[in-house]
Amino acid sequence: MTTLQTDIRILENLLALNLNISLWSARKKMTPEDLGGAELPPEDLASLGSKRVADPASLKVFSTLKSRAFAFMDRHGVRFMSGWAIPEDKAEIIVNELSSIREEFAQAKTAFLADYDRSLEAWIAKHQEWASIIRNSIVSSDYVRGRMDFRWQLYKVAPLDEQVDSGKVLEAGLNEEVENLGETLFGEVARSAEDIWRRVYAGKSEVTHKALSPLKTLHAKLAGLSFVEPHVAPVADIIMSALDRMPKRGVISGADLLLLQGLVCLLKDSQALITQAQGLINGASAGSVLDVLMAADLSGDAQSDKEDAGASELQSALNELESALELVTQLPRTEIPSMGLW
């Protein structure tokens, strides 16, 4: 089993971004008074829930924008400390997109607050029977304004000077965060592949070119973070090699679709993926990985809607792939960009 350990020197090539998006929940804790002073069980046995003091539909836009911002960061960075590690050379593009989402957030906030009083009255009118418990918990628009925010901090992370003895404990914590970055990245790849499989490829006999979009996004993420760990760039090469084999137009089916399905199944298995990446580092080519993957019978995965239907076929394919890579290690070695780290 290959163990990944990221070099602390990658900090020279990345920035850390911490994203803070706070939302107003429009919820208040229920009290006995809300229920007319009814006798309730003791607090160590049961507790009251919460009440909505505003229409949740009017607040949905904010949670949507927050989810969009987080998804964008997950596509371009890797989870690190309290936020994400991003390539330093992609910082401007990332900040520009976050600025665009923040502007939408600000516009929605302005519109929500301008309609705040009317919206509350409409919510109370909809629940006339419970109007009193809603009114008892209404807060001002200024209070709500202070609870809704969209901001981020972008900063450079560096280990403490080795001569600062008092910083050894803190530095050890940073080292641990960095050393696990490669494992974190491959874990994110596997989770993304699981989602891609479920949404795009499971049980399909043909797909359109839109099915390539999530794989292109995954490739862009890995290419941008290739300096994180030596096995990252080979995985990006495997994905690009598969994309290059796809027809330029029309639906994707037959052998082409099986290749994509096999690729996604490989991406779902972090350890198998790392093993194949090591094969490329040892001299294999991305094309040889795909050739063996194509030769394997993955029809069970291609035709079944069940998550576990092609498990044995996938494992067989991965075993064949590993054996084949052992035979091609004498090919010209693949040059992996190292950023001077290996």
GROMACS .gro file of C-alpha atoms in nm:
model
  342
    1MET     CA    1   0.000   0.000   0.000
    2THR     CA    2   0.144   0.334  -0.106
    3THR     CA    3   0.156   0.596   0.167
    4LEU     CA    4   0.137   0.961   0.069
    5GLN     CA    5   0.330   1.226   0.257
    6THR     CA    6   0.332   1.582   0.130
    7ASP     CA    7   0.650   1.788   0.161
    8ILE     CA    8   0.628   2.101   0.379
    9ARG     CA    9   0.796   2.297   0.097
   10ILE     CA   10   0.474   2.299  -0.107
   11LEU     CA   11   0.373   2.594   0.111
   12GLU     CA   12   0.587   2.803  -0.122
   13ASN     CA   13   0.339   2.738  -0.404
   14LEU     CA   14   0.003   2.767  -0.234
   15LEU     CA   15  -0.220   3.011  -0.050
   16ALA     CA   16  -0.476   2.935   0.217
   17LEU     CA   17  -0.827   3.072   0.182
   18ASN     CA   18  -1.075   3.081   0.469
   19LEU     CA   19  -1.435   3.143   0.364
   20ASN     CA   20  -1.679   3.290   0.617
   21ILE     CA   21  -2.043   3.300   0.510
   22SER     CA   22  -2.290   3.359   0.792
   23LEU     CA   23  -2.665   3.323   0.746
   24TRP     CA   24  -2.964   3.418   0.958
   25SER     CA   25  -3.157   3.101   1.043
   26ALA     CA   26  -3.485   3.281   1.125
   27ARG     CA   27  -3.530   3.029   1.406
   28LYS     CA   28  -3.593   3.091   1.774
   29LYS     CA   29  -3.604   2.843   2.057
   30MET     CA   30  -3.951   2.752   2.176
   31THR     CA   31  -4.037   2.841   2.536
   32PRO     CA   32  -4.304   2.708   2.775
   33GLU     CA   33  -4.478   3.046   2.743
   34ASP     CA   34  -4.526   2.978   2.372
   35LEU     CA   35  -4.740   2.683   2.472
   36GLY     CA   36  -4.946   2.877   2.723
   37GLY     CA   37  -4.736   2.773   3.021
   38ALA     CA   38  -4.813   2.403   2.974
   39GLU     CA   39  -4.636   2.165   3.206
   40LEU     CA   40  -4.338   2.008   3.033
   41PRO     CA   41  -4.097   1.723   3.115
   42PRO     CA   42  -3.771   1.824   3.288
   43GLU     CA   43  -3.494   1.953   3.058
   44ASP     CA   44  -3.273   1.649   3.120
   45LEU     CA   45  -3.552   1.436   2.971
   46ALA     CA   46  -3.675   1.647   2.680
   47SER     CA   47  -3.641   1.992   2.531
   48LEU     CA   48  -3.855   2.210   2.311
   49GLY     CA   49  -3.768   2.259   1.948
   50SER     CA   50  -3.752   2.582   1.750
   51LYS     CA   51  -3.997   2.804   1.569
   52ARG     CA   52  -3.957   2.979   1.236
   53VAL     CA   53  -4.009   3.352   1.264
   54ALA     CA   54  -3.977   3.418   0.889
   55ASP     CA   55  -4.066   3.238   0.570
   56PRO     CA   56  -3.778   2.994   0.493
   57ALA     CA   57  -3.848   3.029   0.121
   58SER     CA   58  -3.735   3.394   0.137
   59LEU     CA   59  -3.399   3.286   0.277
   60LYS     CA   60  -3.329   2.997   0.041
   61VAL     CA   61  -3.126   3.214  -0.197
   62PHE     CA   62  -2.861   3.270   0.069
   63SER     CA   63  -2.804   2.903   0.143
   64THR     CA   64  -2.791   2.840  -0.233
   65LEU     CA   65  -2.518   3.102  -0.278
   66LYS     CA   66  -2.325   2.964   0.019
   67SER     CA   67  -2.341   2.614  -0.128
   68ARG     CA   68  -2.229   2.749  -0.463
   69ALA     CA   69  -1.926   2.921  -0.308
   70PHE     CA   70  -1.825   2.609  -0.116
   71ALA     CA   71  -1.869   2.389  -0.423
   72PHE     CA   72  -1.657   2.630  -0.628
   73MET     CA   73  -1.378   2.613  -0.371
   74ASP     CA   74  -1.396   2.234  -0.360
   75ARG     CA   75  -1.354   2.228  -0.739
   76HIS     CA   76  -1.039   2.442  -0.732
   77GLY     CA   77  -0.875   2.380  -0.397
   78VAL     CA   78  -0.817   2.109  -0.140
   79ARG     CA   79  -0.942   2.126   0.219
   80PHE     CA   80  -0.668   2.264   0.441
   81MET     CA   81  -0.678   2.386   0.800
   82SER     CA   82  -1.004   2.580   0.837
   83GLY     CA   83  -1.049   2.643   0.465
   84TRP     CA   84  -0.879   2.546   0.139
   85ALA     CA   85  -0.531   2.536  -0.006
   86ILE     CA   86  -0.527   2.687  -0.354
   87PRO     CA   87  -0.254   2.726  -0.618
   88GLU     CA   88  -0.099   3.070  -0.583
   89ASP     CA   89  -0.117   3.126  -0.958
   90LYS     CA   90  -0.496   3.064  -0.956
   91ALA     CA   91  -0.570   3.306  -0.671
   92GLU     CA   92  -0.689   3.592  -0.893
   93ILE     CA   93  -0.936   3.372  -1.084
   94ILE     CA   94  -1.070   3.223  -0.759
   95VAL     CA   95  -1.110   3.560  -0.587
   96ASN     CA   96  -1.284   3.705  -0.892
   97GLU     CA   97  -1.545   3.427  -0.883
   98LEU     CA   98  -1.595   3.464  -0.508
   99SER     CA   99  -1.638   3.839  -0.559
  100SER     CA  100  -1.909   3.769  -0.815
  101ILE     CA  101  -2.095   3.536  -0.577
  102ARG     CA  102  -2.054   3.789  -0.295
  103GLU     CA  103  -2.211   4.057  -0.512
  104GLU     CA  104  -2.513   3.834  -0.573
  105PHE     CA  105  -2.529   3.772  -0.198
  106ALA     CA  106  -2.521   4.147  -0.127
  107GLN     CA  107  -2.795   4.217  -0.380
  108ALA     CA  108  -3.016   3.942  -0.237
  109LYS     CA  109  -2.953   4.072   0.114
  110THR     CA  110  -3.053   4.426   0.016
  111ALA     CA  111  -3.372   4.299  -0.148
  112PHE     CA  112  -3.457   4.075   0.150
  113LEU     CA  113  -3.412   4.354   0.405
  114ALA     CA  114  -3.611   4.601   0.194
  115ASP     CA  115  -3.904   4.359   0.201
  116TYR     CA  116  -3.842   4.238   0.557
  117ASP     CA  117  -4.137   4.396   0.738
  118ARG     CA  118  -4.391   4.305   0.470
  119SER     CA  119  -4.256   3.950   0.453
  120LEU     CA  120  -4.292   3.907   0.831
  121GLU     CA  121  -4.652   4.024   0.825
  122ALA     CA  122  -4.727   3.783   0.540
  123TRP     CA  123  -4.571   3.499   0.742
  124ILE     CA  124  -4.778   3.590   1.048
  125ALA     CA  125  -5.094   3.610   0.838
  126LYS     CA  126  -5.022   3.263   0.704
  127HIS     CA  127  -5.005   3.128   1.061
  128GLN     CA  128  -5.272   3.338   1.234
  129GLU     CA  129  -5.334   3.075   1.502
  130TRP     CA  130  -4.975   3.109   1.617
  131ALA     CA  131  -4.930   3.480   1.548
  132SER     CA  132  -4.845   3.565   1.909
  133ILE     CA  133  -4.551   3.324   1.937
  134ILE     CA  134  -4.410   3.461   1.611
  135ARG     CA  135  -4.448   3.825   1.716
  136ASN     CA  136  -4.283   3.753   2.050
  137SER     CA  137  -3.965   3.652   1.867
  138ILE     CA  138  -3.945   3.909   1.589
  139VAL     CA  139  -3.607   4.084   1.560
  140SER     CA  140  -3.524   4.408   1.382
  141SER     CA  141  -3.393   4.428   1.030
  142ASP     CA  142  -3.071   4.576   1.170
  143TYR     CA  143  -3.024   4.262   1.379
  144VAL     CA  144  -3.073   4.044   1.070
  145ARG     CA  145  -2.833   4.261   0.868
  146GLY     CA  146  -2.562   4.196   1.125
  147ARG     CA  147  -2.614   3.821   1.108
  148MET     CA  148  -2.569   3.791   0.730
  149ASP     CA  149  -2.220   3.822   0.589
  150PHE     CA  150  -2.001   3.696   0.308
  151ARG     CA  151  -1.625   3.737   0.337
  152TRP     CA  152  -1.297   3.552   0.309
  153GLN     CA  153  -0.935   3.573   0.415
  154LEU     CA  154  -0.653   3.486   0.178
  155TYR     CA  155  -0.314   3.435   0.335
  156LYS     CA  156   0.027   3.278   0.298
  157VAL     CA  157   0.120   2.997   0.537
  158ALA     CA  158   0.480   2.933   0.636
  159PRO     CA  159   0.647   2.721   0.905
  160LEU     CA  160   0.804   2.907   1.194
  161ASP     CA  161   1.174   2.983   1.187
  162GLU     CA  162   1.366   2.675   1.302
  163GLN     CA  163   1.548   2.892   1.555
  164VAL     CA  164   1.224   2.972   1.738
  165ASP     CA  165   1.219   2.689   1.992
  166SER     CA  166   0.892   2.803   2.147
  167GLY     CA  167   0.717   2.739   1.816
  168LYS     CA  168   0.800   2.369   1.787
  169VAL     CA  169   0.457   2.253   1.901
  170LEU     CA  170   0.277   2.487   1.665
  171GLU     CA  171   0.506   2.391   1.379
  172ALA     CA  172   0.439   2.023   1.439
  173GLY     CA  173   0.069   2.090   1.396
  174LEU     CA  174   0.132   2.266   1.066
  175ASN     CA  175   0.357   1.984   0.948
  176GLU     CA  176   0.080   1.734   1.017
  177GLU     CA  177  -0.170   1.942   0.818
  178VAL     CA  178   0.066   1.962   0.521
  179GLU     CA  179   0.177   1.599   0.533
  180ASN     CA  180  -0.186   1.486   0.506
  181LEU     CA  181  -0.266   1.716   0.213
  182GLY     CA  182  -0.201   1.449  -0.051
  183GLU     CA  183  -0.424   1.199   0.129
  184THR     CA  184  -0.690   1.467   0.160
  185LEU     CA  185  -0.674   1.546  -0.210
  186PHE     CA  186  -0.708   1.182  -0.318
  187GLY     CA  187  -0.997   1.140  -0.074
  188GLU     CA  188  -1.170   1.435  -0.238
  189VAL     CA  189  -1.110   1.284  -0.581
  190ALA     CA  190  -1.273   0.959  -0.468
  191ARG     CA  191  -1.578   1.140  -0.327
  192SER     CA  192  -1.612   1.348  -0.643
  193ALA     CA  193  -1.591   1.032  -0.853
  194GLU     CA  194  -1.862   0.866  -0.642
  195ASP     CA  195  -2.084   1.165  -0.710
  196ILE     CA  196  -1.998   1.168  -1.081
  197TRP     CA  197  -2.074   0.797  -1.107
  198ARG     CA  198  -2.410   0.833  -0.936
  199ARG     CA  199  -2.522   1.145  -1.125
  200VAL     CA  200  -2.377   1.086  -1.469
  201TYR     CA  201  -2.264   0.733  -1.550
  202ALA     CA  202  -2.442   0.468  -1.341
  203GLY     CA  203  -2.666   0.249  -1.557
  204LYS     CA  204  -2.621   0.459  -1.871
  205SER     CA  205  -2.592   0.307  -2.218
  206GLU     CA  206  -2.507   0.645  -2.372
  207VAL     CA  207  -2.428   0.998  -2.256
  208THR     CA  208  -2.385   1.338  -2.417
  209HIS     CA  209  -2.071   1.548  -2.410
  210LYS     CA  210  -2.205   1.717  -2.096
  211ALA     CA  211  -2.095   1.400  -1.917
  212LEU     CA  212  -1.734   1.504  -1.980
  213SER     CA  213  -1.771   1.832  -1.791
  214PRO     CA  214  -1.726   1.695  -1.436
  215LEU     CA  215  -1.418   1.499  -1.548
  216LYS     CA  216  -1.272   1.814  -1.706
  217THR     CA  217  -1.336   1.998  -1.379
  218LEU     CA  218  -1.162   1.723  -1.183
  219HIS     CA  219  -0.869   1.732  -1.426
  220ALA     CA  220  -0.835   2.109  -1.387
  221LYS     CA  221  -0.829   2.077  -1.009
  222LEU     CA  222  -0.559   1.808  -1.016
  223ALA     CA  223  -0.350   1.993  -1.276
  224GLY     CA  224  -0.358   2.308  -1.065
  225LEU     CA  225  -0.257   2.115  -0.752
  226SER     CA  226   0.002   1.889  -0.918
  227PHE     CA  227   0.276   2.024  -0.690
  228VAL     CA  228   0.100   1.887  -0.379
  229GLU     CA  229   0.226   1.529  -0.423
  230PRO     CA  230   0.410   1.333  -0.699
  231HIS     CA  231   0.111   1.105  -0.769
  232VAL     CA  232  -0.125   1.391  -0.856
  233ALA     CA  233   0.008   1.483  -1.201
  234PRO     CA  234  -0.009   1.122  -1.332
  235VAL     CA  235  -0.376   1.102  -1.235
  236ALA     CA  236  -0.441   1.427  -1.422
  237ASP     CA  237  -0.263   1.271  -1.723
  238ILE     CA  238  -0.484   0.960  -1.708
  239ILE     CA  239  -0.800   1.172  -1.709
  240MET     CA  240  -0.679   1.390  -1.996
  241SER     CA  241  -0.574   1.086  -2.198
  242ALA     CA  242  -0.927   0.947  -2.162
  243LEU     CA  243  -1.086   1.279  -2.258
  244ASP     CA  244  -0.863   1.301  -2.566
  245ARG     CA  245  -0.998   0.964  -2.686
  246MET     CA  246  -1.358   1.080  -2.687
  247PRO     CA  247  -1.536   1.165  -3.015
  248LYS     CA  248  -1.561   1.536  -3.083
  249ARG     CA  249  -1.936   1.532  -3.142
  250GLY     CA  250  -2.242   1.312  -3.106
  251VAL     CA  251  -2.342   1.085  -2.821
  252ILE     CA  252  -2.084   0.881  -2.634
  253SER     CA  253  -2.164   0.509  -2.620
  254GLY     CA  254  -2.015   0.165  -2.666
  255ALA     CA  255  -1.642   0.131  -2.604
  256ASP     CA  256  -1.600   0.504  -2.540
  257LEU     CA  257  -1.860   0.503  -2.267
  258LEU     CA  258  -1.713   0.187  -2.112
  259LEU     CA  259  -1.376   0.363  -2.100
  260LEU     CA  260  -1.525   0.658  -1.913
  261GLN     CA  261  -1.714   0.432  -1.675
  262GLY     CA  262  -1.399   0.234  -1.606
  263LEU     CA  263  -1.208   0.556  -1.546
  264VAL     CA  264  -1.464   0.684  -1.297
  265CYS     CA  265  -1.461   0.349  -1.116
  266LEU     CA  266  -1.082   0.374  -1.091
  267LEU     CA  267  -1.107   0.731  -0.956
  268LYS     CA  268  -1.348   0.607  -0.688
  269ASP     CA  269  -1.080   0.381  -0.538
  270SER     CA  270  -0.807   0.603  -0.387
  271GLN     CA  271  -0.556   0.328  -0.318
  272ALA     CA  272  -0.596   0.167  -0.662
  273LEU     CA  273  -0.563   0.511  -0.820
  274ILE     CA  274  -0.243   0.585  -0.629
  275THR     CA  275  -0.105   0.246  -0.734
  276GLN     CA  276  -0.167   0.322  -1.102
  277ALA     CA  277  -0.019   0.671  -1.060
  278GLN     CA  278   0.293   0.506  -0.921
  279GLY     CA  279   0.306   0.296  -1.236
  280LEU     CA  280   0.323   0.613  -1.444
  281ILE     CA  281   0.597   0.750  -1.221
  282ASN     CA  282   0.787   0.423  -1.279
  283GLY     CA  283   0.766   0.465  -1.655
  284ALA     CA  284   0.424   0.352  -1.775
  285SER     CA  285   0.206   0.575  -1.991
  286ALA     CA  286  -0.144   0.703  -1.929
  287GLY     CA  287  -0.247   0.537  -2.252
  288SER     CA  288  -0.136   0.195  -2.126
  289VAL     CA  289  -0.355   0.236  -1.818
  290LEU     CA  290  -0.656   0.313  -2.034
  291ASP     CA  291  -0.581   0.031  -2.279
  292VAL     CA  292  -0.591  -0.226  -2.002
  293LEU     CA  293  -0.899  -0.064  -1.853
  294MET     CA  294  -1.068  -0.087  -2.191
  295ALA     CA  295  -0.975  -0.453  -2.230
  296ALA     CA  296  -1.132  -0.543  -1.896
  297ASP     CA  297  -1.496  -0.646  -1.892
  298LEU     CA  298  -1.674  -0.364  -1.709
  299SER     CA  299  -2.012  -0.435  -1.864
  300GLY     CA  300  -2.157  -0.515  -1.523
  301ASP     CA  301  -2.089  -0.158  -1.411
  302ALA     CA  302  -2.214  -0.017  -1.738
  303GLN     CA  303  -2.548  -0.193  -1.741
  304SER     CA  304  -2.648  -0.210  -1.374
  305ASP     CA  305  -2.815   0.059  -1.169
  306LYS     CA  306  -2.698  -0.097  -0.845
  307GLU     CA  307  -2.394   0.044  -0.668
  308ASP     CA  308  -2.236  -0.297  -0.606
  309ALA     CA  309  -2.324  -0.464  -0.936
  310GLY     CA  310  -1.981  -0.427  -1.099
  311ALA     CA  311  -1.759  -0.459  -0.791
  312SER     CA  312  -1.602  -0.790  -0.892
  313GLU     CA  313  -1.551  -0.677  -1.252
  314LEU     CA  314  -1.387  -0.355  -1.130
  315GLN     CA  315  -1.152  -0.538  -0.897
  316SER     CA  316  -1.061  -0.779  -1.176
  317ALA     CA  317  -0.990  -0.486  -1.405
  318LEU     CA  318  -0.773  -0.314  -1.145
  319ASN     CA  319  -0.579  -0.638  -1.087
  320GLU     CA  320  -0.520  -0.672  -1.462
  321LEU     CA  321  -0.418  -0.308  -1.475
  322GLU     CA  322  -0.161  -0.352  -1.198
  323SER     CA  323  -0.016  -0.660  -1.367
  324ALA     CA  324   0.003  -0.483  -1.701
  325LEU     CA  325   0.181  -0.185  -1.552
  326GLU     CA  326   0.452  -0.416  -1.419
  327LEU     CA  327   0.525  -0.511  -1.781
  328VAL     CA  328   0.563  -0.156  -1.912
  329THR     CA  329   0.796  -0.005  -1.653
  330GLN     CA  330   1.078  -0.013  -1.909
  331LEU     CA  331   0.903   0.247  -2.125
  332PRO     CA  332   1.053   0.600  -2.131
  333ARG     CA  333   0.994   0.761  -1.793
  334THR     CA  334   0.717   1.016  -1.768
  335GLU     CA  335   0.835   1.359  -1.660
  336ILE     CA  336   0.637   1.471  -1.357
  337PRO     CA  337   0.649   1.844  -1.267
  338SER     CA  338   0.809   1.858  -0.924
  339MET     CA  339   0.830   2.229  -0.841
  340GLY     CA  340   1.173   2.129  -0.704
  341LEU     CA  341   1.017   1.912  -0.433
  342TRP     CA  342   1.124   1.566  -0.556
   0.00000   0.00000   0.00000
